[in-house]
Amino acid sequence: MSRLLLNCDIGESFGNWTMGLDAEVMPFIDCANIACGFHAGDPSIMRKTVSLALSHGVQIGAHPAYQDLVGFGRRSMAYAAQELQDILHYQIGALDGICRAQGGRVSYVKPHGAMYNDMMANPAQLRAVLQAVASYDRSLPLMLMATRDNSAAQQMGDEYGVTLWFEAFADRAYDSAGMLVSRQLPGAVHHDPERIIEQALIIARGDHLTASDGSALHLQANTLCVHGDNASSVAAVRRIREALNQQSAS
């Protein structure tokens, strides 16, 4: 990929409960990580979100999670490797079927919440996720966190023949290893739009961030996660899009 792709977790409404401003953020992103029903979303929400993404020419990613509607997929759960692969196939296949019915297809996979964090902390879990993606469709890239050193994950991805898209975050603080600072700690999430935009451009330029311990941190990322769950965040996404376009043109 020759430029930093903007991705957004999307389609996370459920029944009569609404989450996010999907229609407002979709025109500014490249990739939509669509919830597959286990942490959020339902068949109708999935269909509507796929239609919205296709109408804007946005790549569609499966956003599978642990089966945890109550906890929004943010609670770790113990799955055996085969069970984990089963729930991944179930969710990817469901979204892929909805995509194909509208003339589209799933283009990549990005695990959600606790599953995403657990696979970054546990090599055995990352291996199970890679096995699931490879056995479903080896051409689908897997999106995972960019850290200070991506080499171990890259080696595992190469072993399974799965392309990895390394992801950075514009609105999160990082520790010295390049992992996200826990949301339970102060300063873990950036709320100032100017700071979010500044961090996005630092990552896009390949410059160094400042980690939570004050050390310099360089992230080699293919994609940047942005959020569109309120009017301020949508405005920040719009400005990030404009800034990245200007950077590409210069």
JSON list of C-alpha atoms in Angstrom, two decimals:
[
{"chain": "A", "resi": 1, "resn": "MET", "atom": "CA", "xyz": [0.00, 0.00, 0.00]},
{"chain": "A", "resi": 2, "resn": "SER", "atom": "CA", "xyz": [1.39, 3.35, -1.04]},
{"chain": "A", "resi": 3, "resn": "ARG", "atom": "CA", "xyz": [-0.57, 5.51, 1.36]},
{"chain": "A", "resi": 4, "resn": "LEU", "atom": "CA", "xyz": [-2.00, 5.37, 4.87]},
{"chain": "A", "resi": 5, "resn": "LEU", "atom": "CA", "xyz": [-5.54, 4.02, 4.75]},
{"chain": "A", "resi": 6, "resn": "LEU", "atom": "CA", "xyz": [-8.14, 5.38, 7.17]},
{"chain": "A", "resi": 7, "resn": "ASN", "atom": "CA", "xyz": [-10.25, 2.66, 8.83]},
{"chain": "A", "resi": 8, "resn": "CYS", "atom": "CA", "xyz": [-13.21, 2.98, 11.19]},
{"chain": "A", "resi": 9, "resn": "ASP", "atom": "CA", "xyz": [-15.14, 0.52, 13.37]},
{"chain": "A", "resi": 10, "resn": "ILE", "atom": "CA", "xyz": [-18.66, 0.79, 12.06]},
{"chain": "A", "resi": 11, "resn": "GLY", "atom": "CA", "xyz": [-22.05, -0.91, 11.89]},
{"chain": "A", "resi": 12, "resn": "GLU", "atom": "CA", "xyz": [-22.08, -1.26, 15.67]},
{"chain": "A", "resi": 13, "resn": "SER", "atom": "CA", "xyz": [-25.76, -0.48, 16.21]},
{"chain": "A", "resi": 14, "resn": "PHE", "atom": "CA", "xyz": [-28.08, -3.26, 17.31]},
{"chain": "A", "resi": 15, "resn": "GLY", "atom": "CA", "xyz": [-31.87, -3.43, 16.93]},
{"chain": "A", "resi": 16, "resn": "ASN", "atom": "CA", "xyz": [-33.28, -0.10, 18.11]},
{"chain": "A", "resi": 17, "resn": "TRP", "atom": "CA", "xyz": [-30.00, 0.88, 19.80]},
{"chain": "A", "resi": 18, "resn": "THR", "atom": "CA", "xyz": [-27.85, 3.25, 17.74]},
{"chain": "A", "resi": 19, "resn": "MET", "atom": "CA", "xyz": [-24.07, 3.52, 17.99]},
{"chain": "A", "resi": 20, "resn": "GLY", "atom": "CA", "xyz": [-21.94, 5.82, 15.88]},
{"chain": "A", "resi": 21, "resn": "LEU", "atom": "CA", "xyz": [-22.53, 8.23, 13.01]},
{"chain": "A", "resi": 22, "resn": "ASP", "atom": "CA", "xyz": [-21.91, 5.80, 10.19]},
{"chain": "A", "resi": 23, "resn": "ALA", "atom": "CA", "xyz": [-23.41, 7.84, 7.35]},
{"chain": "A", "resi": 24, "resn": "GLU", "atom": "CA", "xyz": [-21.47, 10.95, 8.40]},
{"chain": "A", "resi": 25, "resn": "VAL", "atom": "CA", "xyz": [-18.05, 9.27, 8.65]},
{"chain": "A", "resi": 26, "resn": "MET", "atom": "CA", "xyz": [-18.26, 6.89, 5.66]},
{"chain": "A", "resi": 27, "resn": "PRO", "atom": "CA", "xyz": [-17.36, 9.49, 2.96]},
{"chain": "A", "resi": 28, "resn": "PHE", "atom": "CA", "xyz": [-13.98, 10.15, 4.60]},
{"chain": "A", "resi": 29, "resn": "ILE", "atom": "CA", "xyz": [-12.64, 6.63, 5.22]},
{"chain": "A", "resi": 30, "resn": "ASP", "atom": "CA", "xyz": [-11.05, 3.95, 3.07]},
{"chain": "A", "resi": 31, "resn": "CYS", "atom": "CA", "xyz": [-11.96, 0.85, 5.08]},
{"chain": "A", "resi": 32, "resn": "ALA", "atom": "CA", "xyz": [-15.08, 0.02, 7.12]},
{"chain": "A", "resi": 33, "resn": "ASN", "atom": "CA", "xyz": [-14.65, -2.57, 9.90]},
{"chain": "A", "resi": 34, "resn": "ILE", "atom": "CA", "xyz": [-18.23, -3.88, 10.08]},
{"chain": "A", "resi": 35, "resn": "ALA", "atom": "CA", "xyz": [-19.45, -5.62, 13.23]},
{"chain": "A", "resi": 36, "resn": "CYS", "atom": "CA", "xyz": [-20.60, -9.19, 12.58]},
{"chain": "A", "resi": 37, "resn": "GLY", "atom": "CA", "xyz": [-23.23, -9.69, 15.27]},
{"chain": "A", "resi": 38, "resn": "PHE", "atom": "CA", "xyz": [-21.26, -11.03, 18.24]},
{"chain": "A", "resi": 39, "resn": "HIS", "atom": "CA", "xyz": [-20.38, -7.73, 19.95]},
{"chain": "A", "resi": 40, "resn": "ALA", "atom": "CA", "xyz": [-22.73, -5.49, 17.98]},
{"chain": "A", "resi": 41, "resn": "GLY", "atom": "CA", "xyz": [-24.65, -5.41, 14.74]},
{"chain": "A", "resi": 42, "resn": "ASP", "atom": "CA", "xyz": [-27.44, -7.64, 13.50]},
{"chain": "A", "resi": 43, "resn": "PRO", "atom": "CA", "xyz": [-28.37, -8.89, 10.00]},
{"chain": "A", "resi": 44, "resn": "SER", "atom": "CA", "xyz": [-30.31, -5.75, 9.07]},
{"chain": "A", "resi": 45, "resn": "ILE", "atom": "CA", "xyz": [-27.64, -3.40, 10.41]},
{"chain": "A", "resi": 46, "resn": "MET", "atom": "CA", "xyz": [-24.99, -5.42, 8.57]},
{"chain": "A", "resi": 47, "resn": "ARG", "atom": "CA", "xyz": [-26.94, -5.19, 5.30]},
{"chain": "A", "resi": 48, "resn": "LYS", "atom": "CA", "xyz": [-27.49, -1.43, 5.63]},
{"chain": "A", "resi": 49, "resn": "THR", "atom": "CA", "xyz": [-23.85, -0.80, 6.54]},
{"chain": "A", "resi": 50, "resn": "VAL", "atom": "CA", "xyz": [-22.56, -2.90, 3.65]},
{"chain": "A", "resi": 51, "resn": "SER", "atom": "CA", "xyz": [-24.84, -0.96, 1.28]},
{"chain": "A", "resi": 52, "resn": "LEU", "atom": "CA", "xyz": [-23.52, 2.34, 2.66]},
{"chain": "A", "resi": 53, "resn": "ALA", "atom": "CA", "xyz": [-19.90, 1.24, 2.26]},
{"chain": "A", "resi": 54, "resn": "LEU", "atom": "CA", "xyz": [-20.44, 0.01, -1.29]},
{"chain": "A", "resi": 55, "resn": "SER", "atom": "CA", "xyz": [-22.13, 3.27, -2.28]},
{"chain": "A", "resi": 56, "resn": "HIS", "atom": "CA", "xyz": [-19.01, 5.18, -1.18]},
{"chain": "A", "resi": 57, "resn": "GLY", "atom": "CA", "xyz": [-16.47, 2.75, -2.66]},
{"chain": "A", "resi": 58, "resn": "VAL", "atom": "CA", "xyz": [-15.16, 1.84, 0.81]},
{"chain": "A", "resi": 59, "resn": "GLN", "atom": "CA", "xyz": [-13.42, -1.50, 1.42]},
{"chain": "A", "resi": 60, "resn": "ILE", "atom": "CA", "xyz": [-15.39, -3.80, 3.70]},
{"chain": "A", "resi": 61, "resn": "GLY", "atom": "CA", "xyz": [-13.66, -5.60, 6.56]},
{"chain": "A", "resi": 62, "resn": "ALA", "atom": "CA", "xyz": [-15.11, -8.24, 8.84]},
{"chain": "A", "resi": 63, "resn": "HIS", "atom": "CA", "xyz": [-14.92, -7.07, 12.47]},
{"chain": "A", "resi": 64, "resn": "PRO", "atom": "CA", "xyz": [-15.45, -10.31, 14.45]},
{"chain": "A", "resi": 65, "resn": "ALA", "atom": "CA", "xyz": [-15.44, -10.50, 18.25]},
{"chain": "A", "resi": 66, "resn": "TYR", "atom": "CA", "xyz": [-15.99, -12.77, 21.20]},
{"chain": "A", "resi": 67, "resn": "GLN", "atom": "CA", "xyz": [-19.68, -13.61, 21.73]},
{"chain": "A", "resi": 68, "resn": "ASP", "atom": "CA", "xyz": [-20.27, -10.76, 24.17]},
{"chain": "A", "resi": 69, "resn": "LEU", "atom": "CA", "xyz": [-23.12, -8.40, 23.34]},
{"chain": "A", "resi": 70, "resn": "VAL", "atom": "CA", "xyz": [-23.48, -7.26, 26.95]},
{"chain": "A", "resi": 71, "resn": "GLY", "atom": "CA", "xyz": [-19.79, -6.36, 27.27]},
{"chain": "A", "resi": 72, "resn": "PHE", "atom": "CA", "xyz": [-19.49, -4.98, 23.72]},
{"chain": "A", "resi": 73, "resn": "GLY", "atom": "CA", "xyz": [-16.76, -7.55, 23.04]},
{"chain": "A", "resi": 74, "resn": "ARG", "atom": "CA", "xyz": [-14.36, -5.88, 25.45]},
{"chain": "A", "resi": 75, "resn": "ARG", "atom": "CA", "xyz": [-14.12, -8.75, 27.95]},
{"chain": "A", "resi": 76, "resn": "SER", "atom": "CA", "xyz": [-11.57, -11.52, 27.45]},
{"chain": "A", "resi": 77, "resn": "MET", "atom": "CA", "xyz": [-13.05, -14.99, 27.13]},
{"chain": "A", "resi": 78, "resn": "ALA", "atom": "CA", "xyz": [-11.39, -18.38, 27.15]},
{"chain": "A", "resi": 79, "resn": "TYR", "atom": "CA", "xyz": [-11.72, -20.15, 23.80]},
{"chain": "A", "resi": 80, "resn": "ALA", "atom": "CA", "xyz": [-9.84, -23.19, 22.61]},
{"chain": "A", "resi": 81, "resn": "ALA", "atom": "CA", "xyz": [-7.99, -22.57, 19.33]},
{"chain": "A", "resi": 82, "resn": "GLN", "atom": "CA", "xyz": [-10.56, -24.52, 17.29]},
{"chain": "A", "resi": 83, "resn": "GLU", "atom": "CA", "xyz": [-13.47, -22.74, 18.97]},
{"chain": "A", "resi": 84, "resn": "LEU", "atom": "CA", "xyz": [-11.86, -19.40, 18.16]},
{"chain": "A", "resi": 85, "resn": "GLN", "atom": "CA", "xyz": [-11.49, -20.41, 14.51]},
{"chain": "A", "resi": 86, "resn": "ASP", "atom": "CA", "xyz": [-15.12, -21.56, 14.46]},
{"chain": "A", "resi": 87, "resn": "ILE", "atom": "CA", "xyz": [-16.51, -18.22, 15.69]},
{"chain": "A", "resi": 88, "resn": "LEU", "atom": "CA", "xyz": [-14.27, -16.35, 13.25]},
{"chain": "A", "resi": 89, "resn": "HIS", "atom": "CA", "xyz": [-15.49, -18.42, 10.30]},
{"chain": "A", "resi": 90, "resn": "TYR", "atom": "CA", "xyz": [-19.09, -17.97, 11.45]},
{"chain": "A", "resi": 91, "resn": "GLN", "atom": "CA", "xyz": [-18.82, -14.19, 11.57]},
{"chain": "A", "resi": 92, "resn": "ILE", "atom": "CA", "xyz": [-16.66, -13.66, 8.48]},
{"chain": "A", "resi": 93, "resn": "GLY", "atom": "CA", "xyz": [-18.93, -15.94, 6.49]},
{"chain": "A", "resi": 94, "resn": "ALA", "atom": "CA", "xyz": [-22.08, -14.12, 7.61]},
{"chain": "A", "resi": 95, "resn": "LEU", "atom": "CA", "xyz": [-20.77, -10.73, 6.57]},
{"chain": "A", "resi": 96, "resn": "ASP", "atom": "CA", "xyz": [-19.30, -12.12, 3.35]},
{"chain": "A", "resi": 97, "resn": "GLY", "atom": "CA", "xyz": [-22.69, -13.59, 2.43]},
{"chain": "A", "resi": 98, "resn": "ILE", "atom": "CA", "xyz": [-24.41, -10.24, 2.98]},
{"chain": "A", "resi": 99, "resn": "CYS", "atom": "CA", "xyz": [-21.71, -8.55, 0.88]},
{"chain": "A", "resi": 100, "resn": "ARG", "atom": "CA", "xyz": [-22.04, -11.03, -1.99]},
{"chain": "A", "resi": 101, "resn": "ALA", "atom": "CA", "xyz": [-25.82, -10.57, -2.06]},
{"chain": "A", "resi": 102, "resn": "GLN", "atom": "CA", "xyz": [-25.13, -6.89, -2.86]},
{"chain": "A", "resi": 103, "resn": "GLY", "atom": "CA", "xyz": [-22.35, -7.50, -5.37]},
{"chain": "A", "resi": 104, "resn": "GLY", "atom": "CA", "xyz": [-19.47, -6.92, -2.94]},
{"chain": "A", "resi": 105, "resn": "ARG", "atom": "CA", "xyz": [-17.17, -9.00, -0.79]},
{"chain": "A", "resi": 106, "resn": "VAL", "atom": "CA", "xyz": [-15.24, -8.94, 2.44]},
{"chain": "A", "resi": 107, "resn": "SER", "atom": "CA", "xyz": [-11.77, -7.51, 1.72]},
{"chain": "A", "resi": 108, "resn": "TYR", "atom": "CA", "xyz": [-9.93, -8.02, 5.03]},
{"chain": "A", "resi": 109, "resn": "VAL", "atom": "CA", "xyz": [-10.39, -9.05, 8.67]},
{"chain": "A", "resi": 110, "resn": "LYS", "atom": "CA", "xyz": [-9.90, -6.95, 11.81]},
{"chain": "A", "resi": 111, "resn": "PRO", "atom": "CA", "xyz": [-10.74, -8.62, 15.15]},
{"chain": "A", "resi": 112, "resn": "HIS", "atom": "CA", "xyz": [-12.54, -6.41, 17.66]},
{"chain": "A", "resi": 113, "resn": "GLY", "atom": "CA", "xyz": [-11.92, -5.41, 21.26]},
{"chain": "A", "resi": 114, "resn": "ALA", "atom": "CA", "xyz": [-10.66, -8.08, 23.63]},
{"chain": "A", "resi": 115, "resn": "MET", "atom": "CA", "xyz": [-10.01, -10.54, 20.80]},
{"chain": "A", "resi": 116, "resn": "TYR", "atom": "CA", "xyz": [-7.77, -7.96, 19.10]},
{"chain": "A", "resi": 117, "resn": "ASN", "atom": "CA", "xyz": [-5.88, -7.21, 22.32]},
{"chain": "A", "resi": 118, "resn": "ASP", "atom": "CA", "xyz": [-5.56, -10.88, 23.27]},
{"chain": "A", "resi": 119, "resn": "MET", "atom": "CA", "xyz": [-4.06, -11.88, 19.94]},
{"chain": "A", "resi": 120, "resn": "MET", "atom": "CA", "xyz": [-1.46, -9.12, 20.32]},
{"chain": "A", "resi": 121, "resn": "ALA", "atom": "CA", "xyz": [-0.52, -10.35, 23.82]},
{"chain": "A", "resi": 122, "resn": "ASN", "atom": "CA", "xyz": [-0.64, -14.09, 23.11]},
{"chain": "A", "resi": 123, "resn": "PRO", "atom": "CA", "xyz": [1.25, -15.57, 20.12]},
{"chain": "A", "resi": 124, "resn": "ALA", "atom": "CA", "xyz": [-0.82, -18.78, 20.31]},
{"chain": "A", "resi": 125, "resn": "GLN", "atom": "CA", "xyz": [-4.00, -16.75, 19.89]},
{"chain": "A", "resi": 126, "resn": "LEU", "atom": "CA", "xyz": [-2.54, -14.81, 16.97]},
{"chain": "A", "resi": 127, "resn": "ARG", "atom": "CA", "xyz": [-1.63, -18.13, 15.38]},
{"chain": "A", "resi": 128, "resn": "ALA", "atom": "CA", "xyz": [-5.22, -19.36, 15.77]},
{"chain": "A", "resi": 129, "resn": "VAL", "atom": "CA", "xyz": [-6.57, -16.19, 14.17]},
{"chain": "A", "resi": 130, "resn": "LEU", "atom": "CA", "xyz": [-4.13, -16.49, 11.27]},
{"chain": "A", "resi": 131, "resn": "GLN", "atom": "CA", "xyz": [-5.11, -20.12, 10.78]},
{"chain": "A", "resi": 132, "resn": "ALA", "atom": "CA", "xyz": [-8.76, -19.09, 10.66]},
{"chain": "A", "resi": 133, "resn": "VAL", "atom": "CA", "xyz": [-8.15, -16.38, 8.07]},
{"chain": "A", "resi": 134, "resn": "ALA", "atom": "CA", "xyz": [-5.88, -18.58, 5.95]},
{"chain": "A", "resi": 135, "resn": "SER", "atom": "CA", "xyz": [-8.34, -21.47, 5.91]},
{"chain": "A", "resi": 136, "resn": "TYR", "atom": "CA", "xyz": [-11.29, -19.20, 5.03]},
{"chain": "A", "resi": 137, "resn": "ASP", "atom": "CA", "xyz": [-9.55, -17.16, 2.32]},
{"chain": "A", "resi": 138, "resn": "ARG", "atom": "CA", "xyz": [-5.79, -16.71, 2.28]},
{"chain": "A", "resi": 139, "resn": "SER", "atom": "CA", "xyz": [-6.14, -13.58, 0.13]},
{"chain": "A", "resi": 140, "resn": "LEU", "atom": "CA", "xyz": [-7.80, -11.65, 2.99]},
{"chain": "A", "resi": 141, "resn": "PRO", "atom": "CA", "xyz": [-5.35, -9.40, 4.87]},
{"chain": "A", "resi": 142, "resn": "LEU", "atom": "CA", "xyz": [-5.43, -9.43, 8.68]},
{"chain": "A", "resi": 143, "resn": "MET", "atom": "CA", "xyz": [-5.38, -6.06, 10.41]},
{"chain": "A", "resi": 144, "resn": "LEU", "atom": "CA", "xyz": [-3.44, -5.96, 13.67]},
{"chain": "A", "resi": 145, "resn": "MET", "atom": "CA", "xyz": [-1.66, -3.47, 15.89]},
{"chain": "A", "resi": 146, "resn": "ALA", "atom": "CA", "xyz": [1.57, -1.83, 14.78]},
{"chain": "A", "resi": 147, "resn": "THR", "atom": "CA", "xyz": [4.08, -1.93, 17.65]},
{"chain": "A", "resi": 148, "resn": "ARG", "atom": "CA", "xyz": [7.71, -0.94, 18.14]},
{"chain": "A", "resi": 149, "resn": "ASP", "atom": "CA", "xyz": [8.74, -4.26, 16.54]},
{"chain": "A", "resi": 150, "resn": "ASN", "atom": "CA", "xyz": [6.41, -5.94, 14.04]},
{"chain": "A", "resi": 151, "resn": "SER", "atom": "CA", "xyz": [8.89, -8.65, 13.05]},
{"chain": "A", "resi": 152, "resn": "ALA", "atom": "CA", "xyz": [7.49, -11.59, 15.07]},
{"chain": "A", "resi": 153, "resn": "ALA", "atom": "CA", "xyz": [3.95, -11.00, 13.81]},
{"chain": "A", "resi": 154, "resn": "GLN", "atom": "CA", "xyz": [5.22, -10.53, 10.26]},
{"chain": "A", "resi": 155, "resn": "GLN", "atom": "CA", "xyz": [7.12, -13.81, 10.43]},
{"chain": "A", "resi": 156, "resn": "MET", "atom": "CA", "xyz": [3.97, -15.62, 11.57]},
{"chain": "A", "resi": 157, "resn": "GLY", "atom": "CA", "xyz": [1.90, -13.99, 8.85]},
{"chain": "A", "resi": 158, "resn": "ASP", "atom": "CA", "xyz": [4.44, -15.06, 6.24]},
{"chain": "A", "resi": 159, "resn": "GLU", "atom": "CA", "xyz": [4.27, -18.62, 7.59]},
{"chain": "A", "resi": 160, "resn": "TYR", "atom": "CA", "xyz": [0.54, -18.77, 6.80]},
{"chain": "A", "resi": 161, "resn": "GLY", "atom": "CA", "xyz": [0.74, -16.73, 3.62]},
{"chain": "A", "resi": 162, "resn": "VAL", "atom": "CA", "xyz": [-1.53, -14.04, 5.05]},
{"chain": "A", "resi": 163, "resn": "THR", "atom": "CA", "xyz": [-0.86, -10.36, 4.32]},
{"chain": "A", "resi": 164, "resn": "LEU", "atom": "CA", "xyz": [-0.72, -8.20, 7.45]},
{"chain": "A", "resi": 165, "resn": "TRP", "atom": "CA", "xyz": [-1.97, -4.64, 7.62]},
{"chain": "A", "resi": 166, "resn": "PHE", "atom": "CA", "xyz": [-0.40, -2.93, 10.62]},
{"chain": "A", "resi": 167, "resn": "GLU", "atom": "CA", "xyz": [-2.69, -0.45, 12.32]},
{"chain": "A", "resi": 168, "resn": "ALA", "atom": "CA", "xyz": [-1.97, 2.68, 14.35]},
{"chain": "A", "resi": 169, "resn": "PHE", "atom": "CA", "xyz": [-4.34, 4.86, 16.38]},
{"chain": "A", "resi": 170, "resn": "ALA", "atom": "CA", "xyz": [-4.63, 8.64, 16.21]},
{"chain": "A", "resi": 171, "resn": "ASP", "atom": "CA", "xyz": [-6.48, 9.02, 19.51]},
{"chain": "A", "resi": 172, "resn": "ARG", "atom": "CA", "xyz": [-4.62, 6.64, 21.81]},
{"chain": "A", "resi": 173, "resn": "ALA", "atom": "CA", "xyz": [-1.49, 6.91, 23.96]},
{"chain": "A", "resi": 174, "resn": "TYR", "atom": "CA", "xyz": [1.26, 4.30, 23.51]},
{"chain": "A", "resi": 175, "resn": "ASP", "atom": "CA", "xyz": [3.66, 2.71, 25.98]},
{"chain": "A", "resi": 176, "resn": "SER", "atom": "CA", "xyz": [7.36, 2.17, 25.29]},
{"chain": "A", "resi": 177, "resn": "ALA", "atom": "CA", "xyz": [6.73, -1.19, 23.56]},
{"chain": "A", "resi": 178, "resn": "GLY", "atom": "CA", "xyz": [4.28, 0.41, 21.17]},
{"chain": "A", "resi": 179, "resn": "MET", "atom": "CA", "xyz": [1.24, -1.12, 22.85]},
{"chain": "A", "resi": 180, "resn": "LEU", "atom": "CA", "xyz": [-1.84, 0.94, 23.69]},
{"chain": "A", "resi": 181, "resn": "VAL", "atom": "CA", "xyz": [-1.98, 2.37, 27.20]},
{"chain": "A", "resi": 182, "resn": "SER", "atom": "CA", "xyz": [-4.86, 0.79, 29.13]},
{"chain": "A", "resi": 183, "resn": "ARG", "atom": "CA", "xyz": [-8.11, 2.75, 28.97]},
{"chain": "A", "resi": 184, "resn": "GLN", "atom": "CA", "xyz": [-8.20, 2.49, 32.78]},
{"chain": "A", "resi": 185, "resn": "LEU", "atom": "CA", "xyz": [-5.18, 4.81, 33.07]},
{"chain": "A", "resi": 186, "resn": "PRO", "atom": "CA", "xyz": [-5.35, 8.60, 32.81]},
{"chain": "A", "resi": 187, "resn": "GLY", "atom": "CA", "xyz": [-4.37, 10.04, 29.45]},
{"chain": "A", "resi": 188, "resn": "ALA", "atom": "CA", "xyz": [-4.91, 6.76, 27.58]},
{"chain": "A", "resi": 189, "resn": "VAL", "atom": "CA", "xyz": [-7.40, 8.33, 25.18]},
{"chain": "A", "resi": 190, "resn": "HIS", "atom": "CA", "xyz": [-6.84, 11.66, 23.44]},
{"chain": "A", "resi": 191, "resn": "HIS", "atom": "CA", "xyz": [-9.93, 13.86, 23.29]},
{"chain": "A", "resi": 192, "resn": "ASP", "atom": "CA", "xyz": [-8.46, 17.09, 21.89]},
{"chain": "A", "resi": 193, "resn": "PRO", "atom": "CA", "xyz": [-9.14, 17.12, 18.11]},
{"chain": "A", "resi": 194, "resn": "GLU", "atom": "CA", "xyz": [-5.95, 19.08, 17.44]},
{"chain": "A", "resi": 195, "resn": "ARG", "atom": "CA", "xyz": [-3.85, 16.47, 19.22]},
{"chain": "A", "resi": 196, "resn": "ILE", "atom": "CA", "xyz": [-5.59, 13.64, 17.36]},
{"chain": "A", "resi": 197, "resn": "ILE", "atom": "CA", "xyz": [-4.93, 15.29, 14.00]},
{"chain": "A", "resi": 198, "resn": "GLU", "atom": "CA", "xyz": [-1.31, 15.99, 14.95]},
{"chain": "A", "resi": 199, "resn": "GLN", "atom": "CA", "xyz": [-0.73, 12.34, 15.94]},
{"chain": "A", "resi": 200, "resn": "ALA", "atom": "CA", "xyz": [-2.34, 11.15, 12.70]},
{"chain": "A", "resi": 201, "resn": "LEU", "atom": "CA", "xyz": [0.05, 13.26, 10.63]},
{"chain": "A", "resi": 202, "resn": "ILE", "atom": "CA", "xyz": [3.08, 12.16, 12.66]},
{"chain": "A", "resi": 203, "resn": "ILE", "atom": "CA", "xyz": [2.20, 8.53, 11.93]},
{"chain": "A", "resi": 204, "resn": "ALA", "atom": "CA", "xyz": [1.53, 9.28, 8.25]},
{"chain": "A", "resi": 205, "resn": "ARG", "atom": "CA", "xyz": [4.93, 10.98, 7.87]},
{"chain": "A", "resi": 206, "resn": "GLY", "atom": "CA", "xyz": [6.70, 8.12, 9.61]},
{"chain": "A", "resi": 207, "resn": "ASP", "atom": "CA", "xyz": [7.98, 10.46, 12.35]},
{"chain": "A", "resi": 208, "resn": "HIS", "atom": "CA", "xyz": [8.42, 9.49, 16.00]},
{"chain": "A", "resi": 209, "resn": "LEU", "atom": "CA", "xyz": [5.66, 9.62, 18.59]},
{"chain": "A", "resi": 210, "resn": "THR", "atom": "CA", "xyz": [6.40, 10.20, 22.26]},
{"chain": "A", "resi": 211, "resn": "ALA", "atom": "CA", "xyz": [5.58, 7.11, 24.34]},
{"chain": "A", "resi": 212, "resn": "SER", "atom": "CA", "xyz": [4.08, 7.32, 27.84]},
{"chain": "A", "resi": 213, "resn": "ASP", "atom": "CA", "xyz": [7.56, 7.04, 29.41]},
{"chain": "A", "resi": 214, "resn": "GLY", "atom": "CA", "xyz": [8.92, 9.86, 27.25]},
{"chain": "A", "resi": 215, "resn": "SER", "atom": "CA", "xyz": [10.85, 7.64, 24.83]},
{"chain": "A", "resi": 216, "resn": "ALA", "atom": "CA", "xyz": [10.69, 8.09, 21.07]},
{"chain": "A", "resi": 217, "resn": "LEU", "atom": "CA", "xyz": [8.45, 5.58, 19.31]},
{"chain": "A", "resi": 218, "resn": "HIS", "atom": "CA", "xyz": [8.33, 4.85, 15.60]},
{"chain": "A", "resi": 219, "resn": "LEU", "atom": "CA", "xyz": [5.35, 2.92, 14.23]},
{"chain": "A", "resi": 220, "resn": "GLN", "atom": "CA", "xyz": [5.44, 1.39, 10.77]},
{"chain": "A", "resi": 221, "resn": "ALA", "atom": "CA", "xyz": [1.74, 1.39, 9.90]},
{"chain": "A", "resi": 222, "resn": "ASN", "atom": "CA", "xyz": [-0.32, 0.70, 6.80]},
{"chain": "A", "resi": 223, "resn": "THR", "atom": "CA", "xyz": [-3.60, 1.98, 8.21]},
{"chain": "A", "resi": 224, "resn": "LEU", "atom": "CA", "xyz": [-4.85, 4.45, 10.78]},
{"chain": "A", "resi": 225, "resn": "CYS", "atom": "CA", "xyz": [-7.90, 3.81, 12.96]},
{"chain": "A", "resi": 226, "resn": "VAL", "atom": "CA", "xyz": [-10.25, 6.76, 13.38]},
{"chain": "A", "resi": 227, "resn": "HIS", "atom": "CA", "xyz": [-13.57, 6.97, 15.22]},
{"chain": "A", "resi": 228, "resn": "GLY", "atom": "CA", "xyz": [-16.90, 8.45, 14.18]},
{"chain": "A", "resi": 229, "resn": "ASP", "atom": "CA", "xyz": [-19.09, 8.03, 17.23]},
{"chain": "A", "resi": 230, "resn": "ASN", "atom": "CA", "xyz": [-19.82, 11.74, 17.80]},
{"chain": "A", "resi": 231, "resn": "ALA", "atom": "CA", "xyz": [-19.88, 15.01, 15.88]},
{"chain": "A", "resi": 232, "resn": "SER", "atom": "CA", "xyz": [-16.43, 16.07, 17.13]},
{"chain": "A", "resi": 233, "resn": "SER", "atom": "CA", "xyz": [-14.81, 12.81, 16.05]},
{"chain": "A", "resi": 234, "resn": "VAL", "atom": "CA", "xyz": [-16.42, 13.02, 12.59]},
{"chain": "A", "resi": 235, "resn": "ALA", "atom": "CA", "xyz": [-15.05, 16.55, 12.24]},
{"chain": "A", "resi": 236, "resn": "ALA", "atom": "CA", "xyz": [-11.60, 15.25, 13.22]},
{"chain": "A", "resi": 237, "resn": "VAL", "atom": "CA", "xyz": [-11.83, 12.46, 10.62]},
{"chain": "A", "resi": 238, "resn": "ARG", "atom": "CA", "xyz": [-12.75, 15.01, 7.96]},
{"chain": "A", "resi": 239, "resn": "ARG", "atom": "CA", "xyz": [-9.74, 17.13, 8.84]},
{"chain": "A", "resi": 240, "resn": "ILE", "atom": "CA", "xyz": [-7.43, 14.10, 8.92]},
{"chain": "A", "resi": 241, "resn": "ARG", "atom": "CA", "xyz": [-8.68, 13.12, 5.46]},
{"chain": "A", "resi": 242, "resn": "GLU", "atom": "CA", "xyz": [-8.05, 16.61, 4.13]},
{"chain": "A", "resi": 243, "resn": "ALA", "atom": "CA", "xyz": [-4.58, 16.76, 5.69]},
{"chain": "A", "resi": 244, "resn": "LEU", "atom": "CA", "xyz": [-3.58, 13.35, 4.31]},
{"chain": "A", "resi": 245, "resn": "ASN", "atom": "CA", "xyz": [-4.84, 14.33, 0.85]},
{"chain": "A", "resi": 246, "resn": "GLN", "atom": "CA", "xyz": [-2.78, 17.51, 0.98]},
{"chain": "A", "resi": 247, "resn": "GLN", "atom": "CA", "xyz": [0.25, 15.56, 2.13]},
{"chain": "A", "resi": 248, "resn": "SER", "atom": "CA", "xyz": [-0.13, 13.09, -0.74]},
{"chain": "A", "resi": 249, "resn": "ALA", "atom": "CA", "xyz": [-0.46, 15.92, -3.26]},
{"chain": "A", "resi": 250, "resn": "SER", "atom": "CA", "xyz": [2.66, 17.77, -2.06]}
]
